CSV table of C-alpha atoms and ligand atoms in Angstrom, one decimal:
chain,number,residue,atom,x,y,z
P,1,UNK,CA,0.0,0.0,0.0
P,2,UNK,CA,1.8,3.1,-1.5
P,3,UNK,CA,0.1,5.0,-3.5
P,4,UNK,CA,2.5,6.8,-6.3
P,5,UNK,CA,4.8,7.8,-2.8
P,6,UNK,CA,8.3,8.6,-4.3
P,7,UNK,CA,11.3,7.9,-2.0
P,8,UNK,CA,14.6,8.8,-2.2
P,9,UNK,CA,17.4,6.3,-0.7
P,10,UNK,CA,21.1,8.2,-0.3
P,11,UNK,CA,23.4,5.3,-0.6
P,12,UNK,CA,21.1,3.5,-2.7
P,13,UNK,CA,23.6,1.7,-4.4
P,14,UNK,CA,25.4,0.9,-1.2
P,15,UNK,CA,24.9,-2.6,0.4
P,16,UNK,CA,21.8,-2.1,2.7
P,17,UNK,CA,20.6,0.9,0.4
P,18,UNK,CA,20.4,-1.2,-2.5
P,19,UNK,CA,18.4,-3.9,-0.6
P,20,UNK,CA,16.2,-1.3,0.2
P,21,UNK,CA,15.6,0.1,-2.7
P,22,UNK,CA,14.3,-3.4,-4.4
P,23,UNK,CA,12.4,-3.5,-1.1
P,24,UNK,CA,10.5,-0.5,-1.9
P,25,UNK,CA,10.1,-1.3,-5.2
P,26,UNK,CA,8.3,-4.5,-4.7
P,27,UNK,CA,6.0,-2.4,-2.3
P,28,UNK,CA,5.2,-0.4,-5.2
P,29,UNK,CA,6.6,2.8,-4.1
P,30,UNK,CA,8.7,5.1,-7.0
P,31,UNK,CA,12.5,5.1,-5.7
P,32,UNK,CA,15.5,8.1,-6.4
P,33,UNK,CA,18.5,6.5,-5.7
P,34,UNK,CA,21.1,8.9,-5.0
P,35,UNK,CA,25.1,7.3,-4.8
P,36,UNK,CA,28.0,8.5,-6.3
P,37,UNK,CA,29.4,5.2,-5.8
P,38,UNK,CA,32.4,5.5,-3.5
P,39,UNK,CA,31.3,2.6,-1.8
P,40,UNK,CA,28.5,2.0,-3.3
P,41,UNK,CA,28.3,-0.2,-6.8
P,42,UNK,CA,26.1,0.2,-10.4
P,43,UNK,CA,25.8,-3.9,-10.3
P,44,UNK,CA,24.0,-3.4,-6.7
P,45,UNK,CA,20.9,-1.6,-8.6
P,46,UNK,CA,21.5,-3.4,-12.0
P,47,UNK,CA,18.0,-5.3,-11.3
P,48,UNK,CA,16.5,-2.3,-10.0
P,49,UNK,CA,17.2,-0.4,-13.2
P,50,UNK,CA,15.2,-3.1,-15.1
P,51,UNK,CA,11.8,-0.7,-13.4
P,52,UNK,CA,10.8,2.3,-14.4
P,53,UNK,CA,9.7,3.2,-10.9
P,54,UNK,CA,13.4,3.5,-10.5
P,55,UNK,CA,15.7,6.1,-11.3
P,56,UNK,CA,19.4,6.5,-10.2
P,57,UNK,CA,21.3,9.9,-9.4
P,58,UNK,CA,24.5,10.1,-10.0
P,59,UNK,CA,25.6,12.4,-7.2
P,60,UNK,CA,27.3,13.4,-3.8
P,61,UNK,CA,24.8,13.8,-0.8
P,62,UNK,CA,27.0,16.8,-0.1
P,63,UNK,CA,26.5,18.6,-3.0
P,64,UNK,CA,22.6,20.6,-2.7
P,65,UNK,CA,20.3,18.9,-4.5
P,66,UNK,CA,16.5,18.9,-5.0
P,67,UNK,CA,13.6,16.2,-6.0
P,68,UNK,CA,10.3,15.7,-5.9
P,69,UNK,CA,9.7,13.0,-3.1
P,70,UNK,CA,7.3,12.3,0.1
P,71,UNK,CA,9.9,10.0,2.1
P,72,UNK,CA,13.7,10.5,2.8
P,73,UNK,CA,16.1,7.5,3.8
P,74,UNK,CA,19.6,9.1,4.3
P,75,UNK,CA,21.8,5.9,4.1
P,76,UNK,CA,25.0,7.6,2.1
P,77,UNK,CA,27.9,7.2,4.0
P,78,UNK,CA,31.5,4.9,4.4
P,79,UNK,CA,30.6,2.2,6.7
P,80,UNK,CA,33.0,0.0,7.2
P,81,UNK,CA,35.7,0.7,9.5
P,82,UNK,CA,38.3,-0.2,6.6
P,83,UNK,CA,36.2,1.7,4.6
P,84,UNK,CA,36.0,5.0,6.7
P,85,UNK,CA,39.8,4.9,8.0
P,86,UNK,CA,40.5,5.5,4.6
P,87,UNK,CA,38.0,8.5,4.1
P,88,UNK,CA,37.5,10.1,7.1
P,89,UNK,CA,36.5,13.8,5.9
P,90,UNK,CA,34.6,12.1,2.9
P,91,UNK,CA,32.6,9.6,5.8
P,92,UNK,CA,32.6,13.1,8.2
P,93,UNK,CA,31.3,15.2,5.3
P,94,UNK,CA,28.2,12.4,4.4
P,95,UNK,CA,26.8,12.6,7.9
P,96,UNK,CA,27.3,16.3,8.4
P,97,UNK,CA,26.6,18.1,5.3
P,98,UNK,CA,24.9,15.4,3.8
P,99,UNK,CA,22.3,14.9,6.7
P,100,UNK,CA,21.8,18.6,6.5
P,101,UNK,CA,20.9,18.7,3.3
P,102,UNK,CA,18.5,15.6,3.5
P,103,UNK,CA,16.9,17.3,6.3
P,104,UNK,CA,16.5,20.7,4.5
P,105,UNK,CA,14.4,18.8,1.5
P,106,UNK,CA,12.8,16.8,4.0
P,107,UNK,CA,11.7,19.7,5.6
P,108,UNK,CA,10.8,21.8,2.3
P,109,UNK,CA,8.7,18.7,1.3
P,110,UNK,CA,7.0,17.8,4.6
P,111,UNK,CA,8.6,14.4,4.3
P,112,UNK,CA,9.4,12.0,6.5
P,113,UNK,CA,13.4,11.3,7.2
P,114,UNK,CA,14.7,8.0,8.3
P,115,UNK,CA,18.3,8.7,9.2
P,116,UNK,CA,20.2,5.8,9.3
P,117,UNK,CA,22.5,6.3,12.4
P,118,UNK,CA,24.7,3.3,14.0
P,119,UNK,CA,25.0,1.1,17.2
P,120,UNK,CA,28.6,3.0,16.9
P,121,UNK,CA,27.5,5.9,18.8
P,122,UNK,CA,27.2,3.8,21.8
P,123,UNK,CA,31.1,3.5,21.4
P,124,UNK,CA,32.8,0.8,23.2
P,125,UNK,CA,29.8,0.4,25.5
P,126,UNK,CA,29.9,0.3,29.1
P,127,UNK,CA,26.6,-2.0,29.7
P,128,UNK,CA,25.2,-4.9,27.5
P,129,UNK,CA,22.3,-4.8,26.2
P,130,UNK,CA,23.0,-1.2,24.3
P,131,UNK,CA,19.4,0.3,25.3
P,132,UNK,CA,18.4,3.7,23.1
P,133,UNK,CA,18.8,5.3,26.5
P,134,UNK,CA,22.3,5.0,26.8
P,135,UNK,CA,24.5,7.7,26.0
P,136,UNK,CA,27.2,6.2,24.9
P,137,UNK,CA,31.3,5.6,25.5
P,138,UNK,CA,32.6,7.3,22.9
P,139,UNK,CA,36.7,8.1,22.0
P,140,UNK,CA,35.8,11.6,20.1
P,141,UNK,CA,39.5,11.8,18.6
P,142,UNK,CA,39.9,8.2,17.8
P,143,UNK,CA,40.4,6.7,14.4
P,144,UNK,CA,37.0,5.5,14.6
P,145,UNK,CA,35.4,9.1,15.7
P,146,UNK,CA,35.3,10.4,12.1
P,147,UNK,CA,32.5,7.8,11.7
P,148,UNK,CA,31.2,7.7,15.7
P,149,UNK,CA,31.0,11.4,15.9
P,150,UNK,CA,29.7,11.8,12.2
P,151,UNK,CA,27.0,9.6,13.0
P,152,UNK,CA,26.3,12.0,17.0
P,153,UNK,CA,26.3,15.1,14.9
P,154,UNK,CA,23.9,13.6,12.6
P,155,UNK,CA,21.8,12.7,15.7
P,156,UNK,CA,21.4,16.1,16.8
P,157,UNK,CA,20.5,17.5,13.6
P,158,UNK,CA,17.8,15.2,13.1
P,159,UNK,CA,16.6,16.5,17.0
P,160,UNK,CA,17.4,20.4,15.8
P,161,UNK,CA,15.3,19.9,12.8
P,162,UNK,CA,12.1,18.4,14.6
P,163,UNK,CA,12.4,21.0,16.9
P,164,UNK,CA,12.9,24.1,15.3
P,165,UNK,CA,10.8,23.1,12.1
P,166,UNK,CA,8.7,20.3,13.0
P,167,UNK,CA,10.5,18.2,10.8
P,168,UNK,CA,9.4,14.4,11.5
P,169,UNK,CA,12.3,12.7,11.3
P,170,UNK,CA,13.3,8.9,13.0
P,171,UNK,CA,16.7,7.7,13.8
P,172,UNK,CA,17.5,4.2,13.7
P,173,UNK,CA,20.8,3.0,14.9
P,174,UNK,CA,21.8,-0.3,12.6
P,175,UNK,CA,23.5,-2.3,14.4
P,176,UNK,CA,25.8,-5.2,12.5
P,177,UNK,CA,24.1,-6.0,9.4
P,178,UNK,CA,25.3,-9.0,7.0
P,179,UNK,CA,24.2,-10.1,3.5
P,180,UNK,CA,24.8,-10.7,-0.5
P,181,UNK,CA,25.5,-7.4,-2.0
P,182,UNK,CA,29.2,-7.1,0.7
P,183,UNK,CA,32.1,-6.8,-1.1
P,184,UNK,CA,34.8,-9.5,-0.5
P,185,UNK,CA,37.5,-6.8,0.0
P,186,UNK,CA,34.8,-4.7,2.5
P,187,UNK,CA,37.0,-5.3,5.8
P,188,UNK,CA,34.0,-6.1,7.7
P,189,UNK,CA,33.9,-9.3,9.7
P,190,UNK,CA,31.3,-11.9,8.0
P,191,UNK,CA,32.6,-10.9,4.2
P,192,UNK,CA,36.4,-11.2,5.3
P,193,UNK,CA,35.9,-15.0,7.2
P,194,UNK,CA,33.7,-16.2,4.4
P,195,UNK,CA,36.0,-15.2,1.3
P,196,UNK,CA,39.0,-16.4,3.3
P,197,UNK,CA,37.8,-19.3,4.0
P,198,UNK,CA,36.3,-19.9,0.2
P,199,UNK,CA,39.9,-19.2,-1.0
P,200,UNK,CA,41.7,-21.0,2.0
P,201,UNK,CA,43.6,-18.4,3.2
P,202,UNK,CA,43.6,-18.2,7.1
P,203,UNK,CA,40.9,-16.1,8.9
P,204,UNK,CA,42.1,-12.9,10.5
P,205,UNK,CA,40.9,-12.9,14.1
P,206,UNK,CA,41.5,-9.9,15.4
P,207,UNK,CA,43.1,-9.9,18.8
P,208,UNK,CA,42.0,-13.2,20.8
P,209,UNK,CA,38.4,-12.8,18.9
P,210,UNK,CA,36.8,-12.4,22.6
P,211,UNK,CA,35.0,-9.8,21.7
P,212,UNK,CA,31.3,-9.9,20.4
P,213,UNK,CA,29.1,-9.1,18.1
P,214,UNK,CA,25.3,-9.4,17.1
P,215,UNK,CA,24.8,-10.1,13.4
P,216,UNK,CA,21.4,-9.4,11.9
P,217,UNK,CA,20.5,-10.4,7.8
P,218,UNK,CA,19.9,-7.4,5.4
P,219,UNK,CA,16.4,-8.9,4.6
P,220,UNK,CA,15.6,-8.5,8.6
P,221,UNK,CA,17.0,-5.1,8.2
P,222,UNK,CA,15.5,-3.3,5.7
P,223,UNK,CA,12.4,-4.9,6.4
P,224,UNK,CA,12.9,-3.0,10.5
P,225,UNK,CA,14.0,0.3,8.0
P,226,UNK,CA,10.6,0.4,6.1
P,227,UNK,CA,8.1,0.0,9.4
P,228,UNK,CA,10.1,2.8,10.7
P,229,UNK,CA,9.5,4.9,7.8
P,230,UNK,CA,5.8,3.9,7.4
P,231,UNK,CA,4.6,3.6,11.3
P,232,UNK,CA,3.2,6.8,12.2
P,233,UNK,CA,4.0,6.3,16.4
P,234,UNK,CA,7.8,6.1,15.1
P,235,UNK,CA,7.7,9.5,14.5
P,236,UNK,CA,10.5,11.2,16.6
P,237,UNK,CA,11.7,8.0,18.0
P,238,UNK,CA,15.2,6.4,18.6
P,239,UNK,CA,15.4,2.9,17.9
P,240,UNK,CA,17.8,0.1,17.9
P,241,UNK,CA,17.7,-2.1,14.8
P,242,UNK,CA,19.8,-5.4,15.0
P,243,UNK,CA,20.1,-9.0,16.2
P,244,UNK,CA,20.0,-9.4,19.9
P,245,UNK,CA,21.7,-12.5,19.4
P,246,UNK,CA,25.2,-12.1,20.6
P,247,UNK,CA,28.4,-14.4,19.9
P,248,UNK,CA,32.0,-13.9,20.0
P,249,UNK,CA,33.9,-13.3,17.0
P,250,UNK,CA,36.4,-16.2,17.5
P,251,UNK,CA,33.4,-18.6,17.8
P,252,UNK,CA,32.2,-16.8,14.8
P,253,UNK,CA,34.9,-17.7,12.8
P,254,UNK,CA,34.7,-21.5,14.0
P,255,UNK,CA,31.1,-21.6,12.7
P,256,UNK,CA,31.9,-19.9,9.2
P,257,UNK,CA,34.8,-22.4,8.8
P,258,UNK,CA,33.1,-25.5,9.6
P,259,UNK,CA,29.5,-24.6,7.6
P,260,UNK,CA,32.1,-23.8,4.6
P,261,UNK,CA,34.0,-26.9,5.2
P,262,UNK,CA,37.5,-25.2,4.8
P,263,UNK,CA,40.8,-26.0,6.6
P,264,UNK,CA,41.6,-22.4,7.2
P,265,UNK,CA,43.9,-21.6,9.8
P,266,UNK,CA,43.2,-18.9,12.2
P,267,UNK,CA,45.8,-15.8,12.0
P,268,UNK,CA,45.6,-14.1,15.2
P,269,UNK,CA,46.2,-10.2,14.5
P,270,UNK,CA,46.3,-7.2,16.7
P,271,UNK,CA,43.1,-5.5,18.2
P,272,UNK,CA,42.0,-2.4,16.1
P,273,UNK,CA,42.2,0.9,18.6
P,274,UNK,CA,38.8,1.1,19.9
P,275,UNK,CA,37.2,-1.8,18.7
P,276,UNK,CA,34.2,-2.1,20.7
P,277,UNK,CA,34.3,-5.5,22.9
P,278,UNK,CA,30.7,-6.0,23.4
P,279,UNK,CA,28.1,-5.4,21.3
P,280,UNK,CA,24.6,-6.2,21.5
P,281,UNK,CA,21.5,-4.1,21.2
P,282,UNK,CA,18.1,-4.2,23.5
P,283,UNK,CA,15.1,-4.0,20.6
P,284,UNK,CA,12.2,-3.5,23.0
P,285,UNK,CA,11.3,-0.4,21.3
P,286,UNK,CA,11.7,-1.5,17.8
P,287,UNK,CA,9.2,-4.4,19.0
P,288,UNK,CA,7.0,-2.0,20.6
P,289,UNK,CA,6.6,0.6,18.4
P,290,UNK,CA,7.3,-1.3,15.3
P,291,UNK,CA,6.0,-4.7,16.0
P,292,UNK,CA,9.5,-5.7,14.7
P,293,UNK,CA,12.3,-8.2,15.2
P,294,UNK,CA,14.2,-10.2,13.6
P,295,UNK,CA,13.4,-13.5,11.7
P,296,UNK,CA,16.2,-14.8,9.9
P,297,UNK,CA,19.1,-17.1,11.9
P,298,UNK,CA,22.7,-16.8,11.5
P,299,UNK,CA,22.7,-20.2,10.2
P,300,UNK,CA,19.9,-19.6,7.5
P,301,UNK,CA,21.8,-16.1,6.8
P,302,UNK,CA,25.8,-17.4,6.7
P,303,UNK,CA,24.2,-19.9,3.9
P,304,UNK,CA,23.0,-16.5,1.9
P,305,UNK,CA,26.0,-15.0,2.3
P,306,UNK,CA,28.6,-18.5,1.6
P,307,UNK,CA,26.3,-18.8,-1.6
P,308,UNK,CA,26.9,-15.5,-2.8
P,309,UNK,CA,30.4,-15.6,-2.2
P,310,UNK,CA,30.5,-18.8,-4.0
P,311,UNK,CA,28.8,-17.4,-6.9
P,312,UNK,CA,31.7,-14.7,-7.6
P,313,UNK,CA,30.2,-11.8,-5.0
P,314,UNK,CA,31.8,-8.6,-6.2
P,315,UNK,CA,35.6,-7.8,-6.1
P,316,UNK,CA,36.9,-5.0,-4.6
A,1,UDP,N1,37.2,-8.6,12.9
A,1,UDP,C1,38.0,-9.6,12.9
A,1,UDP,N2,38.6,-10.0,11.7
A,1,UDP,C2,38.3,-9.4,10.6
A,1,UDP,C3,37.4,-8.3,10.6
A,1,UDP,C4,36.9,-7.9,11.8
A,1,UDP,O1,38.3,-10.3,14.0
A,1,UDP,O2,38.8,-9.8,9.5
A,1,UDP,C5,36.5,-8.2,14.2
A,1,UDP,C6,36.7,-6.7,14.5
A,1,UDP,O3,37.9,-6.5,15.2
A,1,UDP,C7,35.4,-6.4,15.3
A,1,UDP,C8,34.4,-7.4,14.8
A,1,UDP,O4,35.1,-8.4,14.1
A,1,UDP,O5,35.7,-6.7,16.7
A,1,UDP,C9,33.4,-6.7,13.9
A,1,UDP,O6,34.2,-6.0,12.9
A,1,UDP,P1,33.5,-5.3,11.7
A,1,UDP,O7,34.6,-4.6,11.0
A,1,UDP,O8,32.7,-6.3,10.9
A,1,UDP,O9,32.4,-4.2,12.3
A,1,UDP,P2,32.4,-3.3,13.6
A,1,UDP,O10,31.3,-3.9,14.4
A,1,UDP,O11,33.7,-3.3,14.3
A,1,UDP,O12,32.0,-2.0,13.0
């Protein structure tokens, strides 16, 4: 049920952005995919392209920019932490500038904004669950605060907006998210152990792989993305999106080696500054306000992502 609604997804190319945007398609909405494809990848929204409800900007969420839409998802930015220590004003610039200017059309439409914020600015968390409540542990001049604080600042001008303008605007923080459509070469966790142990090479466990994790599948995801966009009591919420099903990374690796049947080694390599050693997020208000959680289990989800891997994935 969507009417002729047009919705523009920033980072619609992008890994989740790109499941989203077939999401929204097959709901029958009209989609504007902005991307100018830093991280994000034509072959992502090949299939999308294939409707005309769908049409793709070429362009940088920083630059002003104006269309014709009733629903905002702002989902443009860096986000993996190999990704971002390599851009850190680019990933800085997305969240500031760029979430400005989503608000500002959002606002000049009377749309709705779903800004897609992060379990990262909990930082390395203090308590476990993560509840929306909690303000967070957060190294502001760390290699990870480019990101972190990106994603705080972005936070706040979603708050400024509602306030001073009315703007109705929710903020979801994602929390680990897994699925086809990762690049092999993305640096996150579940894409790294799966093409390593498809080739053989060893699995890179960083420091003793102690620390945890809560995965949840991109269908789950965007599915959690879409009943915040279209559930009127969401409006000026906070809520957690993720998996509350915690595991540690080492055993992690154990699971992805054994369900791919490979004899990768383990290669035990130094903790990242800041890595986060607990991670898991409390969805009572996404299953409140949303009637939403999770379906899919890691199991059913590592298969997805193994098969797509298998199939040739995407290379860099
Ligand atoms: N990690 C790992 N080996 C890898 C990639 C990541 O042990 O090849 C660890 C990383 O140190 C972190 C966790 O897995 O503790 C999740 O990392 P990821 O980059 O996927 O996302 P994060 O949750 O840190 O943003």
């Amino acid at each position: 049920m969507s009417g002729s609604k047009r919705v523009l997804v920033t980072g619609g190319a992008g890994f989740i952005g790109s499941h989203l945007c077939d999401a929204l398609l097959e709901r029958g909405f009209a989609v504007t995919c902005l991307d100018n494809m830093s991280t994000g990848d034509e072959a992502n929204i090949a299939s999308a392209q294939a409707n005309r409800a769908f049409e793709v900007q070429r362009g940088d969420v920083c630059d002003p920019f104006d269309f014709d839409v009733d629903l905002v998802f702002h989902l443009a930015s860096p986000a993996s932490p190999v990704d971002y220590y390599g851009m850190r004003v680019e990933t800085m610039h997305a969240n500031s500038l760029g979430t400005l200017n989503c608000l500002e059309l959002a606002r000049r439409k009377g749309a709705r904004l779903v800004m897609a914020s992060t379990s990262e600015v909990y930082g390395d968390p203090q308590v476990s669950p993560q509840k929306e409540e909690y303000f967070g542990y957060v190294n502001p001049v760390g290699p990870r605060s480019c990101y972190d604080e990106g994603k705080r600042f972005a936070e706040a001008a979603c708050k400024a907006y509602e306030s001073e303008y009315g703007t109705e605007v929710v903020i979801v923080r994602i929390f680990n998210t897994y699925g086809s459509r990762m690049r092999s070469r993305d640096g996150r966790v579940i894409p790294n152990f799966v093409s390593q142990a498809l080739s053989g090479e060893a699995l890179t466990i960083y420091g003793e792989g102690d620390q945890t994790r809560s995965f949840c599948h991109v269908s789950d995801m965007v599915r959690g993305l879409i009943l915040a966009m279209l559930t009127p009591g969401a409006r000026g919420e906070v809520i957690n999106l993720g998996n509350p099903n915690e595991m540690r990374i080492i055993d992690l690796a154990s699971r992805v080696r054994q369900k791919v049947g490979s004899g990768s080694e383990f290669d035990f390599r130094p903790l990242p500054v800041d890595d986060p050693l607990r991670r898991k997020p409390d969805i009572t208000r996404a299953m409140d306000i949303l009637a939403w959680a999770p379906e899919i289990e890691l199991e059913d989800g590592l298969d997805d992502v193994i098969a797509w891997f298998r199939e040739g994935g995407r290379g860099g």
